[in-house]
mmCIF file of C-alpha atoms in Angstrom:
data_model
loop_
_atom_site.group_PDB
_atom_site.id
_atom_site.type_symbol
_atom_site.label_atom_id
_atom_site.label_comp_id
_atom_site.label_asym_id
_atom_site.label_seq_id
_atom_site.Cartn_x
_atom_site.Cartn_y
_atom_site.Cartn_z
ATOM 1 C CA MET A 271 38.376 113.772 -3.047
ATOM 2 C CA LYS A 272 39.424 116.925 -1.209
ATOM 3 C CA LYS A 273 43.084 116.367 -2.178
ATOM 4 C CA LEU A 274 42.136 115.950 -5.825
ATOM 5 C CA GLN A 275 40.113 119.198 -5.768
ATOM 6 C CA THR A 276 43.019 121.076 -4.179
ATOM 7 C CA LEU A 277 45.481 119.686 -6.775
ATOM 8 C CA THR A 278 43.083 120.534 -9.656
ATOM 9 C CA GLN A 279 42.637 124.091 -8.409
ATOM 10 C CA ALA A 280 46.388 124.557 -7.944
ATOM 11 C CA SER A 281 46.987 123.268 -11.479
ATOM 12 C CA LYS A 282 44.449 125.720 -12.859
ATOM 13 C CA TYR A 283 46.288 128.700 -11.369
ATOM 14 C CA GLY A 284 49.704 127.449 -12.402
ATOM 15 C CA ASN A 285 51.326 126.935 -9.002
ATOM 16 C CA ALA A 286 50.945 123.162 -8.592
ATOM 17 C CA PHE A 287 54.326 121.500 -8.269
ATOM 18 C CA LEU A 288 56.100 124.866 -8.020
ATOM 19 C CA ALA A 289 57.554 124.031 -4.614
ATOM 20 C CA ARG A 290 58.699 120.622 -5.900
ATOM 21 C CA ALA A 291 60.467 122.193 -8.915
ATOM 22 C CA ILE A 292 62.210 124.775 -6.697
ATOM 23 C CA PHE A 293 63.109 122.100 -4.137
ATOM 24 C CA ARG A 294 64.614 119.810 -6.765
ATOM 25 C CA GLY A 295 66.658 122.713 -8.203
ATOM 26 C CA LEU A 296 68.380 123.306 -4.850
ATOM 27 C CA GLN A 297 70.305 120.012 -4.849
ATOM 28 C CA GLY A 298 74.067 120.287 -5.275
ATOM 29 C CA LYS A 299 76.808 122.681 -4.247
ATOM 30 C CA TRP A 300 76.422 126.481 -4.488
ATOM 31 C CA LYS A 301 78.755 129.452 -4.147
ATOM 32 C CA ILE A 302 77.582 132.112 -1.709
ATOM 33 C CA GLU A 303 78.418 135.657 -2.684
ATOM 34 C CA ARG A 304 77.110 139.141 -1.956
ATOM 35 C CA LYS A 305 77.393 142.480 -3.641
ATOM 36 C CA ASP A 306 78.600 145.457 -1.647
ATOM 37 C CA PRO A 307 75.901 148.160 -2.145
ATOM 38 C CA LYS A 308 78.497 150.952 -1.915
ATOM 39 C CA THR A 309 81.174 149.616 -4.290
ATOM 40 C CA GLY A 310 79.181 147.211 -6.357
ATOM 41 C CA LEU A 311 81.922 144.612 -5.954
ATOM 42 C CA LYS A 312 81.070 140.964 -5.389
ATOM 43 C CA GLU A 313 82.514 139.185 -2.365
ATOM 44 C CA ILE A 314 82.658 135.393 -2.136
ATOM 45 C CA LEU A 315 81.439 134.358 1.304
ATOM 46 C CA GLY A 316 81.708 130.603 1.004
ATOM 47 C CA THR A 317 79.800 127.585 -0.187
ATOM 48 C CA THR A 318 76.625 125.745 0.674
ATOM 49 C CA ALA A 319 75.680 122.196 -0.268
ATOM 50 C CA PHE A 320 72.287 120.512 -0.309
ATOM 51 C CA TYR A 321 72.446 116.791 0.518
ATOM 52 C CA PRO A 322 69.268 114.682 -0.043
ATOM 53 C CA ARG A 323 67.820 112.845 2.916
ATOM 54 C CA TYR A 324 64.715 110.965 3.778
ATOM 55 C CA PRO A 325 62.196 113.015 5.769
ATOM 56 C CA THR A 326 62.128 112.008 9.439
ATOM 57 C CA GLN A 327 58.626 113.331 10.109
ATOM 58 C CA LEU A 328 55.382 112.073 8.586
ATOM 59 C CA GLY A 329 53.655 114.322 6.081
ATOM 60 C CA TYR A 330 56.839 115.374 4.270
ATOM 61 C CA ASP A 331 57.849 114.006 0.869
ATOM 62 C CA SER A 332 61.515 114.927 0.604
ATOM 63 C CA GLY A 333 64.293 116.606 2.495
ATOM 64 C CA TYR A 334 67.786 118.123 2.364
ATOM 65 C CA ILE A 335 70.487 118.813 4.832
ATOM 66 C CA CYS A 336 72.034 122.121 3.890
ATOM 67 C CA LYS A 337 75.591 122.766 5.111
ATOM 68 C CA ALA A 338 76.986 126.276 4.676
ATOM 69 C CA SER A 339 80.644 127.075 5.286
ATOM 70 C CA SER A 340 82.845 130.098 4.795
ATOM 71 C CA GLY A 341 86.318 128.814 5.556
ATOM 72 C CA GLU A 342 86.378 131.184 8.506
ATOM 73 C CA LYS A 343 85.276 129.786 11.836
ATOM 74 C CA ASN A 344 81.852 130.740 13.128
ATOM 75 C CA ILE A 345 81.089 133.246 10.343
ATOM 76 C CA LEU A 346 78.873 131.193 8.060
ATOM 77 C CA ASP A 347 79.186 127.631 9.357
ATOM 78 C CA GLU A 348 75.528 126.706 9.757
ATOM 79 C CA ASN A 349 73.358 123.723 8.988
ATOM 80 C CA PHE A 350 69.717 123.725 7.978
ATOM 81 C CA VAL A 351 67.031 121.152 7.283
ATOM 82 C CA TYR A 352 64.858 121.795 4.202
ATOM 83 C CA ARG A 353 61.612 119.808 3.960
ATOM 84 C CA LEU A 354 59.110 119.539 1.136
ATOM 85 C CA ARG A 355 55.398 118.931 1.636
ATOM 86 C CA GLU A 356 54.033 118.552 -1.895
ATOM 87 C CA MET A 357 50.310 118.432 -0.977
ATOM 88 C CA ASP A 358 50.527 121.952 0.489
ATOM 89 C CA ASN A 359 53.071 123.173 -2.146
ATOM 90 C CA LEU A 360 55.330 124.110 0.825
ATOM 91 C CA ILE A 361 59.001 124.190 1.618
ATOM 92 C CA GLU A 362 60.007 124.559 5.263
ATOM 93 C CA VAL A 363 63.463 125.543 6.497
ATOM 94 C CA PHE A 364 64.743 124.886 10.007
ATOM 95 C CA GLY A 365 68.066 126.072 11.349
ATOM 96 C CA ILE A 366 70.047 123.492 13.353
ATOM 97 C CA ASN A 367 71.624 124.589 16.578
ATOM 98 C CA ARG A 368 74.639 122.339 17.242
ATOM 99 C CA ILE A 369 73.994 122.407 21.001
ATOM 100 C CA SER A 370 70.179 122.114 21.377
ATOM 101 C CA GLY A 371 69.007 120.654 18.045
ATOM 102 C CA LEU A 372 66.432 122.301 15.802
ATOM 103 C CA ARG A 373 65.636 125.971 16.280
ATOM 104 C CA GLY A 374 61.995 126.742 16.790
ATOM 105 C CA ASN A 375 61.404 128.835 13.685
ATOM 106 C CA SER A 376 60.499 127.861 10.147
ATOM 107 C CA VAL A 377 60.192 129.802 6.936
#
């Protein structure tokens, strides 16, 4: 009953399923670019791709492995795990350290 009340309240204020919609929109390959604040010119840094995966921890509904690469060694080559917990309308992001596994922080 508590879950139903939480969902009803979230629907009332318009934020139910927001995390799910954002999460679903991430899937695919993206170009990473930035704008130089001094010149206003855009610079292409590389690409990132979101690959769907089953969550490996209970309580999560969906997941992605995110692989970022720049073409230049060690500049942007990083991997992340994105996890969706629909009940809490929450997306968590964990950086993956190639040597020791998951980093301790989440966003």
